[in-house]
mmCIF file of C-alpha atoms and ligand atoms in Angstrom:
data_model
loop_
_atom_site.group_PDB
_atom_site.id
_atom_site.type_symbol
_atom_site.label_atom_id
_atom_site.label_comp_id
_atom_site.label_asym_id
_atom_site.label_seq_id
_atom_site.Cartn_x
_atom_site.Cartn_y
_atom_site.Cartn_z
ATOM 1 C CA MET A 822 262.623 148.633 -3.854
ATOM 2 C CA LYS A 823 259.345 148.673 -1.468
ATOM 3 C CA ASN A 824 258.948 149.905 2.030
ATOM 4 C CA LYS A 825 258.329 146.491 4.181
ATOM 5 C CA ILE A 826 256.116 146.201 6.633
ATOM 6 C CA ILE A 827 254.758 143.921 9.423
ATOM 7 C CA ILE A 828 250.978 144.148 10.271
ATOM 8 C CA THR A 829 249.902 141.584 13.231
ATOM 9 C CA GLY A 830 246.082 141.346 12.746
ATOM 10 C CA GLY A 831 246.333 141.645 9.723
ATOM 11 C CA THR A 832 243.351 139.595 8.494
ATOM 12 C CA GLY A 833 241.449 141.420 10.969
ATOM 13 C CA TYR A 834 238.847 144.387 10.622
ATOM 14 C CA ILE A 835 240.989 147.533 10.861
ATOM 15 C CA GLY A 836 243.861 145.561 9.824
ATOM 16 C CA SER A 837 242.934 144.126 6.281
ATOM 17 C CA HIS A 838 241.526 148.208 5.593
ATOM 18 C CA THR A 839 245.009 148.892 6.456
ATOM 19 C CA ALA A 840 246.860 146.035 4.192
ATOM 20 C CA VAL A 841 244.903 147.655 1.511
ATOM 21 C CA GLU A 842 246.067 151.590 2.371
ATOM 22 C CA PHE A 843 249.602 150.272 2.597
ATOM 23 C CA ILE A 844 249.561 148.429 -0.609
ATOM 24 C CA ASN A 845 248.257 151.230 -2.147
ATOM 25 C CA GLU A 846 250.523 153.449 -1.479
ATOM 26 C CA GLY A 847 253.378 151.255 -2.331
ATOM 27 C CA PHE A 848 253.922 149.473 0.634
ATOM 28 C CA GLU A 849 255.707 145.427 1.085
ATOM 29 C CA VAL A 850 252.790 144.212 3.887
ATOM 30 C CA ILE A 851 253.943 141.021 5.510
ATOM 31 C CA ILE A 852 250.773 140.017 7.474
ATOM 32 C CA VAL A 853 250.999 137.646 10.347
ATOM 33 C CA ASP A 854 248.103 136.413 12.320
ATOM 34 C CA ASN A 855 246.270 133.535 13.944
ATOM 35 C CA LEU A 856 243.200 133.735 12.270
ATOM 36 C CA SER A 857 241.885 133.194 15.938
ATOM 37 C CA ASN A 858 239.163 136.102 14.769
ATOM 38 C CA SER A 859 239.662 136.295 10.963
ATOM 39 C CA ASP A 860 239.736 134.255 8.070
ATOM 40 C CA ILE A 861 242.432 133.313 5.617
ATOM 41 C CA SER A 862 240.153 134.329 2.502
ATOM 42 C CA VAL A 863 240.715 137.660 3.905
ATOM 43 C CA LEU A 864 244.004 138.205 2.021
ATOM 44 C CA ASP A 865 242.224 137.419 -1.800
ATOM 45 C CA SER A 866 240.061 139.900 -1.350
ATOM 46 C CA ILE A 867 243.087 142.243 -0.408
ATOM 47 C CA LYS A 868 244.041 140.964 -3.659
ATOM 48 C CA SER A 869 240.982 141.924 -5.461
ATOM 49 C CA ILE A 870 241.121 145.208 -4.645
ATOM 50 C CA THR A 871 244.897 145.963 -4.799
ATOM 51 C CA GLY A 872 246.351 143.322 -6.888
ATOM 52 C CA VAL A 873 248.272 141.866 -4.756
ATOM 53 C CA LYS A 874 247.741 139.668 -2.086
ATOM 54 C CA PRO A 875 250.295 140.294 0.863
ATOM 55 C CA THR A 876 252.716 137.743 2.421
ATOM 56 C CA PHE A 877 251.241 135.491 5.010
ATOM 57 C CA GLU A 878 252.506 134.029 8.093
ATOM 58 C CA ASN A 879 250.276 131.987 10.277
ATOM 59 C CA ILE A 880 251.873 132.725 13.753
ATOM 60 C CA ASP A 881 250.421 133.088 17.497
ATOM 61 C CA LEU A 882 251.949 135.806 18.499
ATOM 62 C CA THR A 883 252.297 135.038 22.072
ATOM 63 C CA ASP A 884 254.906 132.007 21.077
ATOM 64 C CA LYS A 885 258.528 133.813 21.466
ATOM 65 C CA ASN A 886 260.061 131.285 19.846
ATOM 66 C CA LYS A 887 258.000 131.620 16.731
ATOM 67 C CA THR A 888 258.036 135.305 16.791
ATOM 68 C CA SER A 889 261.655 135.385 17.336
ATOM 69 C CA ILE A 890 262.015 133.581 14.458
ATOM 70 C CA PHE A 891 259.814 135.339 12.114
ATOM 71 C CA PHE A 892 261.537 138.990 13.461
ATOM 72 C CA GLU A 893 264.545 137.518 12.260
ATOM 73 C CA SER A 894 263.857 136.501 8.649
ATOM 74 C CA ASN A 895 261.949 139.726 8.343
ATOM 75 C CA LYS A 896 264.283 142.263 10.201
ATOM 76 C CA ASP A 897 264.675 144.276 6.861
ATOM 77 C CA ALA A 898 260.903 145.835 7.809
ATOM 78 C CA VAL A 899 260.522 149.841 8.353
ATOM 79 C CA GLY A 900 257.880 149.481 10.400
ATOM 80 C CA LEU A 901 255.190 147.355 12.346
ATOM 81 C CA ILE A 902 251.835 148.152 13.283
ATOM 82 C CA ASN A 903 250.141 145.691 15.989
ATOM 83 C CA PHE A 904 246.269 144.975 15.436
ATOM 84 C CA ALA A 905 246.467 141.487 16.392
ATOM 85 C CA ALA A 906 244.729 141.462 20.129
ATOM 86 C CA PHE A 907 241.592 139.955 21.640
ATOM 87 C CA LYS A 908 239.141 142.828 21.214
ATOM 88 C CA ALA A 909 235.735 141.941 23.268
ATOM 89 C CA VAL A 910 234.632 144.016 25.573
ATOM 90 C CA GLY A 911 232.178 141.247 27.511
ATOM 91 C CA GLU A 912 233.996 138.050 26.802
ATOM 92 C CA SER A 913 237.256 140.220 28.610
ATOM 93 C CA VAL A 914 235.265 140.665 31.567
ATOM 94 C CA LYS A 915 234.111 136.905 31.985
ATOM 95 C CA MET A 916 237.727 135.723 31.065
ATOM 96 C CA PRO A 917 240.174 137.832 32.253
ATOM 97 C CA LEU A 918 243.828 136.071 32.144
ATOM 98 C CA GLN A 919 242.822 135.191 28.601
ATOM 99 C CA TYR A 920 242.597 139.049 27.560
ATOM 100 C CA TYR A 921 245.597 140.129 29.610
ATOM 101 C CA HIS A 922 247.255 136.784 29.054
ATOM 102 C CA ASN A 923 246.862 137.118 24.575
ATOM 103 C CA ASN A 924 247.257 140.990 24.349
ATOM 104 C CA LEU A 925 249.909 141.911 26.377
ATOM 105 C CA ASN A 926 252.500 138.976 25.766
ATOM 106 C CA ILE A 927 251.447 139.649 21.515
ATOM 107 C CA LEU A 928 252.725 143.266 22.944
ATOM 108 C CA LEU A 929 255.764 142.144 24.481
ATOM 109 C CA ASN A 930 256.779 138.965 22.120
ATOM 110 C CA VAL A 931 256.428 142.046 19.678
ATOM 111 C CA LEU A 932 258.611 144.466 21.309
ATOM 112 C CA GLU A 933 261.295 142.438 21.710
ATOM 113 C CA GLY A 934 261.460 141.197 18.260
ATOM 114 C CA MET A 935 262.277 144.757 16.944
ATOM 115 C CA ASN A 936 264.405 145.598 20.201
ATOM 116 C CA ARG A 937 266.752 142.349 18.857
ATOM 117 C CA PHE A 938 266.495 142.967 15.108
ATOM 118 C CA GLY A 939 266.328 145.976 14.827
ATOM 119 C CA ILE A 940 262.735 147.460 13.701
ATOM 120 C CA ARG A 941 262.581 151.116 14.985
ATOM 121 C CA ASN A 942 258.920 152.449 14.029
ATOM 122 C CA LEU A 943 255.605 150.817 15.913
ATOM 123 C CA ILE A 944 252.198 152.027 15.693
ATOM 124 C CA PHE A 945 250.008 150.616 18.639
ATOM 125 C CA SER A 946 246.380 150.186 17.768
ATOM 126 C CA SER A 947 245.062 151.657 20.944
ATOM 127 C CA SER A 948 241.506 153.039 22.347
ATOM 128 C CA ALA A 949 238.990 155.628 23.492
ATOM 129 C CA THR A 950 238.271 152.907 26.239
ATOM 130 C CA VAL A 951 242.299 154.149 28.102
ATOM 131 C CA TYR A 952 239.572 157.359 28.971
ATOM 132 C CA GLY A 953 237.449 155.360 31.510
ATOM 133 C CA LEU A 954 234.380 157.211 32.367
ATOM 134 C CA PRO A 955 235.490 160.872 30.887
ATOM 135 C CA ASP A 956 233.733 163.892 32.801
ATOM 136 C CA CYS A 957 234.776 166.348 30.327
ATOM 137 C CA PHE A 958 234.805 166.723 26.229
ATOM 138 C CA PRO A 959 236.166 166.201 24.129
ATOM 139 C CA LEU A 960 238.537 163.970 24.530
ATOM 140 C CA ASN A 961 241.691 165.425 24.369
ATOM 141 C CA GLU A 962 245.311 163.198 23.923
ATOM 142 C CA ASN A 963 245.939 165.089 27.221
ATOM 143 C CA SER A 964 242.416 164.264 28.950
ATOM 144 C CA THR A 965 243.154 162.395 31.814
ATOM 145 C CA THR A 966 243.797 158.271 31.227
ATOM 146 C CA LYS A 967 241.918 156.198 34.453
ATOM 147 C CA ARG A 968 240.995 152.902 34.783
ATOM 148 C CA PRO A 969 239.222 151.019 31.741
ATOM 149 C CA THR A 970 235.780 149.811 32.865
ATOM 150 C CA SER A 971 237.201 146.275 31.128
ATOM 151 C CA PRO A 972 240.146 143.844 30.942
ATOM 152 C CA TYR A 973 240.036 144.651 27.486
ATOM 153 C CA GLY A 974 240.156 148.448 27.719
ATOM 154 C CA ASN A 975 242.870 148.349 30.319
ATOM 155 C CA THR A 976 245.058 145.918 28.299
ATOM 156 C CA LYS A 977 245.410 148.786 25.992
ATOM 157 C CA LYS A 978 246.017 151.171 28.826
ATOM 158 C CA ILE A 979 248.934 148.819 29.522
ATOM 159 C CA GLY A 980 249.974 148.239 26.435
ATOM 160 C CA GLU A 981 250.322 152.271 25.869
ATOM 161 C CA GLU A 982 252.402 152.436 29.622
ATOM 162 C CA ILE A 983 254.753 149.882 28.369
ATOM 163 C CA ILE A 984 255.430 151.430 24.897
ATOM 164 C CA GLU A 985 255.876 154.392 26.511
ATOM 165 C CA ASP A 986 258.548 152.888 29.199
ATOM 166 C CA PHE A 987 260.215 150.943 26.123
ATOM 167 C CA SER A 988 260.898 154.164 23.911
ATOM 168 C CA LYS A 989 262.524 156.087 26.950
ATOM 169 C CA ALA A 990 264.635 153.115 27.363
ATOM 170 C CA SER A 991 265.615 152.907 23.844
ATOM 171 C CA ILE A 992 267.455 155.326 21.484
ATOM 172 C CA ASN A 993 266.344 154.329 18.085
ATOM 173 C CA PHE A 994 262.920 153.155 19.004
ATOM 174 C CA LYS A 995 259.680 155.416 18.248
ATOM 175 C CA ALA A 996 255.878 154.771 18.792
ATOM 176 C CA ILE A 997 252.947 156.275 17.925
ATOM 177 C CA SER A 998 249.300 155.088 20.001
ATOM 178 C CA LEU A 999 246.236 156.215 17.393
ATOM 179 C CA ARG A 1000 242.830 155.816 19.746
ATOM 180 C CA TYR A 1001 240.029 154.904 17.653
ATOM 181 C CA PHE A 1002 236.625 155.719 19.116
ATOM 182 C CA ASN A 1003 234.122 153.926 17.308
ATOM 183 C CA PRO A 1004 235.445 151.993 14.437
ATOM 184 C CA ILE A 1005 232.238 151.079 11.661
ATOM 185 C CA GLY A 1006 231.837 150.917 7.983
ATOM 186 C CA ALA A 1007 233.288 148.571 5.071
ATOM 187 C CA HIS A 1008 235.688 148.888 1.964
ATOM 188 C CA SER A 1009 233.212 150.714 -0.986
ATOM 189 C CA SER A 1010 234.284 147.597 -3.024
ATOM 190 C CA GLY A 1011 232.242 145.170 -0.823
ATOM 191 C CA ASN A 1012 235.138 143.066 -0.128
ATOM 192 C CA LEU A 1013 236.100 143.587 3.125
ATOM 193 C CA GLY A 1014 234.151 144.403 6.403
ATOM 194 C CA GLU A 1015 233.210 143.437 9.820
ATOM 195 C CA THR A 1016 232.876 139.961 10.686
ATOM 196 C CA PRO A 1017 231.626 139.407 14.409
ATOM 197 C CA THR A 1018 231.066 136.153 15.633
ATOM 198 C CA GLY A 1019 228.110 134.924 17.074
ATOM 199 C CA ILE A 1020 225.683 137.503 18.465
ATOM 200 C CA PRO A 1021 227.472 141.238 18.051
ATOM 201 C CA ASN A 1022 227.924 143.734 20.954
ATOM 202 C CA ASN A 1023 228.638 145.979 19.052
ATOM 203 C CA LEU A 1024 225.907 148.389 17.390
ATOM 204 C CA MET A 1025 226.530 148.676 14.055
ATOM 205 C CA PRO A 1026 226.825 144.833 13.052
ATOM 206 C CA PHE A 1027 223.454 144.257 15.097
ATOM 207 C CA ILE A 1028 221.840 147.215 13.019
ATOM 208 C CA THR A 1029 222.670 145.596 10.013
ATOM 209 C CA GLN A 1030 222.291 142.040 10.959
ATOM 210 C CA THR A 1031 218.872 142.897 12.556
ATOM 211 C CA ALA A 1032 217.433 144.802 8.930
ATOM 212 C CA LEU A 1033 219.130 141.538 7.000
ATOM 213 C CA GLY A 1034 216.199 139.351 9.443
ATOM 214 C CA LEU A 1035 219.440 137.598 10.934
ATOM 215 C CA ARG A 1036 218.120 138.986 14.592
ATOM 216 C CA ASP A 1037 214.925 139.979 15.576
ATOM 217 C CA GLU A 1038 214.925 143.753 16.837
ATOM 218 C CA LEU A 1039 217.854 146.076 17.901
ATOM 219 C CA LYS A 1040 217.134 146.982 21.905
ATOM 220 C CA ILE A 1041 218.838 150.433 22.110
ATOM 221 C CA PHE A 1042 220.418 150.431 25.723
ATOM 222 C CA GLY A 1043 219.063 153.429 27.623
ATOM 223 C CA ASN A 1044 216.677 156.356 26.432
ATOM 224 C CA ASP A 1045 217.287 158.595 29.341
ATOM 225 C CA TYR A 1046 220.898 159.836 28.991
ATOM 226 C CA LYS A 1047 220.915 163.636 29.617
ATOM 227 C CA THR A 1048 221.854 163.732 25.656
ATOM 228 C CA LYS A 1049 219.807 165.659 22.964
ATOM 229 C CA ASP A 1050 217.264 162.506 21.926
ATOM 230 C CA GLY A 1051 218.133 160.332 24.998
ATOM 231 C CA THR A 1052 220.255 158.107 23.494
ATOM 232 C CA ALA A 1053 224.250 157.555 24.185
ATOM 233 C CA VAL A 1054 226.471 159.695 21.880
ATOM 234 C CA ARG A 1055 229.980 158.346 20.319
ATOM 235 C CA ASP A 1056 232.406 159.673 17.612
ATOM 236 C CA TYR A 1057 231.916 156.785 14.484
ATOM 237 C CA ILE A 1058 234.912 156.998 12.461
ATOM 238 C CA HIS A 1059 234.917 155.237 9.324
ATOM 239 C CA VAL A 1060 237.465 151.968 8.745
ATOM 240 C CA VAL A 1061 238.952 153.618 5.766
ATOM 241 C CA ASP A 1062 239.720 156.802 7.266
ATOM 242 C CA LEU A 1063 241.184 154.733 9.876
ATOM 243 C CA ALA A 1064 243.629 153.010 7.577
ATOM 244 C CA LYS A 1065 244.324 155.704 6.142
ATOM 245 C CA ALA A 1066 245.894 157.521 9.830
ATOM 246 C CA HIS A 1067 248.401 154.688 10.281
ATOM 247 C CA VAL A 1068 250.130 155.558 6.821
ATOM 248 C CA LEU A 1069 250.532 158.682 8.195
ATOM 249 C CA ALA A 1070 251.744 157.431 11.503
ATOM 250 C CA LEU A 1071 253.915 155.650 9.867
ATOM 251 C CA GLN A 1072 255.207 158.197 7.539
ATOM 252 C CA ARG A 1073 255.547 160.455 9.749
ATOM 253 C CA LEU A 1074 257.781 157.569 12.433
ATOM 254 C CA ILE A 1075 259.470 156.904 9.128
ATOM 255 C CA ARG A 1076 260.348 160.303 8.296
ATOM 256 C CA ASN A 1077 261.409 161.121 12.148
ATOM 257 C CA GLU A 1078 258.965 163.986 12.414
ATOM 258 C CA VAL A 1079 257.967 163.063 15.739
ATOM 259 C CA LEU A 1080 258.418 165.602 18.655
ATOM 260 C CA GLU A 1081 258.784 162.047 20.801
ATOM 261 C CA ASN A 1082 259.636 159.060 20.893
ATOM 262 C CA PHE A 1083 256.164 158.380 21.876
ATOM 263 C CA GLU A 1084 252.892 160.522 20.538
ATOM 264 C CA ILE A 1085 249.177 159.607 20.938
ATOM 265 C CA PHE A 1086 246.946 160.725 18.512
ATOM 266 C CA ASN A 1087 243.221 160.754 18.785
ATOM 267 C CA ILE A 1088 241.411 159.298 15.609
ATOM 268 C CA GLY A 1089 237.888 160.258 15.740
ATOM 269 C CA THR A 1090 235.728 162.649 13.008
ATOM 270 C CA GLY A 1091 234.921 164.609 16.294
ATOM 271 C CA ILE A 1092 231.829 164.501 15.913
ATOM 272 C CA GLY A 1093 228.999 162.798 18.468
ATOM 273 C CA TYR A 1094 226.861 160.765 16.886
ATOM 274 C CA SER A 1095 223.175 158.613 18.867
ATOM 275 C CA VAL A 1096 222.360 155.653 18.965
ATOM 276 C CA LEU A 1097 218.744 157.119 16.922
ATOM 277 C CA ASP A 1098 221.032 159.639 14.580
ATOM 278 C CA VAL A 1099 223.060 156.247 13.399
ATOM 279 C CA ILE A 1100 219.903 154.482 12.575
ATOM 280 C CA ALA A 1101 218.464 157.372 10.786
ATOM 281 C CA SER A 1102 221.065 157.319 9.162
ATOM 282 C CA PHE A 1103 220.681 153.610 8.119
ATOM 283 C CA GLU A 1104 217.038 153.698 7.443
ATOM 284 C CA LYS A 1105 217.772 156.760 4.603
ATOM 285 C CA THR A 1106 221.300 155.360 2.550
ATOM 286 C CA THR A 1107 219.668 151.681 2.552
ATOM 287 C CA LYS A 1108 215.822 152.375 2.298
ATOM 288 C CA GLN A 1109 215.743 149.858 5.065
ATOM 289 C CA LYS A 1110 213.224 150.113 8.051
ATOM 290 C CA LEU A 1111 214.967 148.900 11.477
ATOM 291 C CA ASN A 1112 213.036 146.902 13.969
ATOM 292 C CA TYR A 1113 213.602 147.997 16.840
ATOM 293 C CA SER A 1114 213.051 148.963 21.147
ATOM 294 C CA PHE A 1115 214.363 150.776 24.039
ATOM 295 C CA ALA A 1116 215.690 148.253 26.808
ATOM 296 C CA SER A 1117 217.896 149.670 29.851
ATOM 297 C CA LYS A 1118 221.089 150.915 29.961
ATOM 298 C CA ARG A 1119 224.313 148.613 29.494
ATOM 299 C CA GLU A 1120 226.509 148.275 32.335
ATOM 300 C CA GLY A 1121 229.504 150.584 31.943
ATOM 301 C CA ASP A 1122 228.393 152.717 29.328
ATOM 302 C CA VAL A 1123 229.037 156.362 29.279
ATOM 303 C CA PRO A 1124 226.449 158.641 27.924
ATOM 304 C CA ILE A 1125 228.679 160.971 25.987
ATOM 305 C CA LEU A 1126 231.680 159.808 24.022
ATOM 306 C CA TYR A 1127 233.677 161.854 21.674
ATOM 307 C CA ALA A 1128 237.059 163.231 20.539
ATOM 308 C CA SER A 1129 238.989 166.361 19.754
ATOM 309 C CA THR A 1130 240.679 165.322 16.687
ATOM 310 C CA SER A 1131 242.692 168.900 16.358
ATOM 311 C CA LYS A 1132 246.347 167.405 17.212
ATOM 312 C CA ALA A 1133 245.400 164.248 14.225
ATOM 313 C CA LYS A 1134 244.743 166.857 12.123
ATOM 314 C CA GLU A 1135 247.451 169.534 12.421
ATOM 315 C CA GLU A 1136 250.346 167.340 13.014
ATOM 316 C CA LEU A 1137 249.307 163.928 10.952
ATOM 317 C CA ASN A 1138 247.627 166.133 8.256
ATOM 318 C CA TRP A 1139 244.742 163.680 8.497
ATOM 319 C CA ASN A 1140 241.725 164.525 7.769
ATOM 320 C CA PRO A 1141 238.723 161.887 7.809
ATOM 321 C CA ILE A 1142 236.168 162.681 5.435
ATOM 322 C CA LEU A 1143 233.450 159.881 4.917
ATOM 323 C CA THR A 1144 230.251 160.607 6.626
ATOM 324 C CA LEU A 1145 228.047 159.135 8.796
ATOM 325 C CA ASP A 1146 226.393 157.885 5.803
ATOM 326 C CA ASP A 1147 228.874 156.794 4.112
ATOM 327 C CA MET A 1148 229.776 154.393 7.177
ATOM 328 C CA THR A 1149 226.148 153.161 7.452
ATOM 329 C CA GLU A 1150 225.786 152.182 3.503
ATOM 330 C CA SER A 1151 229.032 150.461 3.111
ATOM 331 C CA SER A 1152 227.840 148.464 6.500
ATOM 332 C CA TRP A 1153 224.891 147.557 4.671
ATOM 333 C CA GLU A 1154 226.689 146.675 1.345
ATOM 334 C CA TRP A 1155 228.876 144.252 3.057
ATOM 335 C CA GLU A 1156 226.415 142.230 5.534
ATOM 336 C CA LYS A 1157 224.539 141.594 2.232
ATOM 337 C CA LYS A 1158 227.256 140.631 0.100
ATOM 338 C CA ARG A 1159 228.543 138.560 3.049
ATOM 339 C CA ASN A 1160 225.713 136.864 3.547
ATOM 340 C CA SER A 1161 224.608 136.168 -0.289
HETATM 341 P P1 NAD B 2670 239.935 141.405 14.856
HETATM 342 O O1 NAD B 2670 239.894 140.938 15.622
HETATM 343 O O2 NAD B 2670 239.086 141.533 13.726
HETATM 344 O O3 NAD B 2670 241.181 141.635 14.252
HETATM 345 C C1 NAD B 2670 242.021 141.567 15.529
HETATM 346 C C2 NAD B 2670 243.379 140.418 14.861
HETATM 347 O O4 NAD B 2670 244.346 139.876 15.301
HETATM 348 C C3 NAD B 2670 242.344 139.000 14.263
HETATM 349 O O5 NAD B 2670 242.858 138.840 12.534
HETATM 350 C C4 NAD B 2670 242.751 137.805 15.085
HETATM 351 O O6 NAD B 2670 242.589 136.481 14.564
HETATM 352 C C5 NAD B 2670 244.479 138.527 15.856
HETATM 353 N N1 NAD B 2670 245.156 137.828 16.419
HETATM 354 C C6 NAD B 2670 244.631 138.189 17.791
HETATM 355 N N2 NAD B 2670 245.272 137.118 18.580
HETATM 356 C C7 NAD B 2670 246.282 136.810 17.841
HETATM 357 C C8 NAD B 2670 247.611 135.975 18.659
HETATM 358 N N3 NAD B 2670 247.879 135.848 19.444
HETATM 359 N N4 NAD B 2670 248.581 136.015 17.182
HETATM 360 C C9 NAD B 2670 248.493 136.188 16.212
HETATM 361 N N5 NAD B 2670 247.198 137.048 16.197
HETATM 362 C C10 NAD B 2670 245.931 136.954 16.751
HETATM 363 O O7 NAD B 2670 239.751 143.028 15.224
HETATM 364 P P2 NAD B 2670 239.633 144.613 14.762
HETATM 365 O O8 NAD B 2670 238.435 145.163 14.923
HETATM 366 O O9 NAD B 2670 240.191 144.542 13.737
HETATM 367 O O10 NAD B 2670 240.475 145.282 15.646
HETATM 368 C C11 NAD B 2670 241.982 145.423 15.050
HETATM 369 C C12 NAD B 2670 242.755 146.228 16.999
HETATM 370 O O11 NAD B 2670 241.823 147.534 17.039
HETATM 371 C C13 NAD B 2670 242.600 145.604 18.175
HETATM 372 O O12 NAD B 2670 243.988 145.538 18.691
HETATM 373 C C14 NAD B 2670 241.933 146.127 18.848
HETATM 374 O O13 NAD B 2670 241.964 145.894 20.073
HETATM 375 C C15 NAD B 2670 241.654 147.176 18.610
HETATM 376 N N6 NAD B 2670 240.584 148.306 18.394
HETATM 377 C C16 NAD B 2670 239.696 147.484 17.808
HETATM 378 C C17 NAD B 2670 238.317 148.721 18.265
HETATM 379 C C18 NAD B 2670 236.979 148.512 17.079
HETATM 380 O O14 NAD B 2670 235.969 149.079 17.417
HETATM 381 N N7 NAD B 2670 237.151 147.313 16.430
HETATM 382 C C19 NAD B 2670 238.517 150.115 18.656
HETATM 383 C C20 NAD B 2670 239.231 150.526 19.595
HETATM 384 C C21 NAD B 2670 240.400 149.314 18.921
HETATM 385 N N1 UDP B 2671 224.308 149.733 21.515
HETATM 386 C C1 UDP B 2671 222.738 149.888 21.803
HETATM 387 N N2 UDP B 2671 222.668 148.274 21.454
HETATM 388 C C2 UDP B 2671 223.547 147.101 20.845
HETATM 389 C C3 UDP B 2671 224.826 147.663 20.897
HETATM 390 C C4 UDP B 2671 225.356 149.411 21.544
HETATM 391 O O1 UDP B 2671 221.721 150.429 21.826
HETATM 392 O O2 UDP B 2671 223.518 145.863 19.988
HETATM 393 C C5 UDP B 2671 224.464 151.212 22.091
HETATM 394 C C6 UDP B 2671 226.135 151.334 23.038
HETATM 395 O O3 UDP B 2671 224.852 151.391 24.078
HETATM 396 C C7 UDP B 2671 226.775 152.615 22.708
HETATM 397 C C8 UDP B 2671 226.379 152.579 21.338
HETATM 398 O O4 UDP B 2671 225.472 151.831 20.599
HETATM 399 O O5 UDP B 2671 225.845 153.804 23.197
HETATM 400 C C9 UDP B 2671 227.816 152.035 20.740
HETATM 401 O O6 UDP B 2671 228.131 150.776 21.290
HETATM 402 P P1 UDP B 2671 229.288 150.014 20.713
HETATM 403 O O7 UDP B 2671 229.414 148.776 21.937
HETATM 404 O O8 UDP B 2671 229.270 149.656 19.266
HETATM 405 O O9 UDP B 2671 230.272 150.916 21.022
HETATM 406 P P2 UDP B 2671 231.188 151.186 22.608
HETATM 407 O O10 UDP B 2671 231.062 152.743 22.118
HETATM 408 O O11 UDP B 2671 230.466 151.047 23.698
HETATM 409 O O12 UDP B 2671 232.596 150.492 22.321
#
């Protein structure tokens, strides 16, 4: 019999890529999502890649009662990956209560459901944002966490603290928090990718939409950072490599290979690329000329952010293999396909 796993937020960007990797590894996948930031057609896209359409439940996970009923009928699951959350940094600054309400109630309801019905293994989607404004690099898992610059980021920091407390109080429960750096890219089939609503806040979709003529030009936020070319440096990670890290992390929990009941791993490549590096890669791989200009720094942006990924490499046996060129090229293929 297949191992059954629950993926909350599984029709979203990272969740859908992760569903594909779990199905490919022989797991039975149950997706729970309220489609507040994703589309039901993603299920067919997953089927087009894997041959399997995952079971889907449309549930708002802030609804305690419905979430509990869902857990009761899926108590044979071996684990849960919690992607479901609101994720727009800027929006969270304007609507903090909605962000705290959604992201923290989802987590509490999921933990209560797991606790009540005996599901022991949790993977939590965290973020490099928990390091706040860091002062030294590369960031490893023992680097000091600081208050994140946005309410969204704070839901990740508080979320980790809630999980850590619960893992100490519960004998059987184990969790791994994966701190993503900058996920970009799309599935090589061209059938899955990121679908931001409205004007994208993030660099990669803004680049692909500008190249396609949907936006006039990319504004590069800041060109006098103390970096090699003055533009800000980030650790971009291909979404498919990121998805594979979830499979390895859940297997570590299932096989009880953990050293502690709550573990944390950075998930990035460990390589910092500037905004101009990303544009150069995009122009090279797609043969597109990108319209861009320099603008002032974006409030809250840090000059440099990249990970030490040695813990994930050594303990999870996870090695990202896809390059920046793979990331920019696949993002472009996805953007063209979804607008065709
Ligand atoms: P996404 O918005 O594409 O996916 C999140 C999914 O959660 C969506 O399908 C949405 O409909 C669902 N959802 C939201 N609220 C819900 C609710 N109340 N009940 C049920 N479903 C709900 O986002 P993503 O980029 O795939 O991110 C996945 C996770 O990774 C999130 O927790 C996000 O905070 C985290 N993360 C993302 C990034 C990034 O750059 N994309 C970086 C770090 C961490
Ligand atoms: N960026 C930019 N123009 C944009 C969007 C982003 O110059 O329209 C820069 C941003 O300042 C940061 C990098 O691109 O240095 C990555 O930004 P993104 O919002 O994708 O991720 P973040 O690192 O902020 O989470």
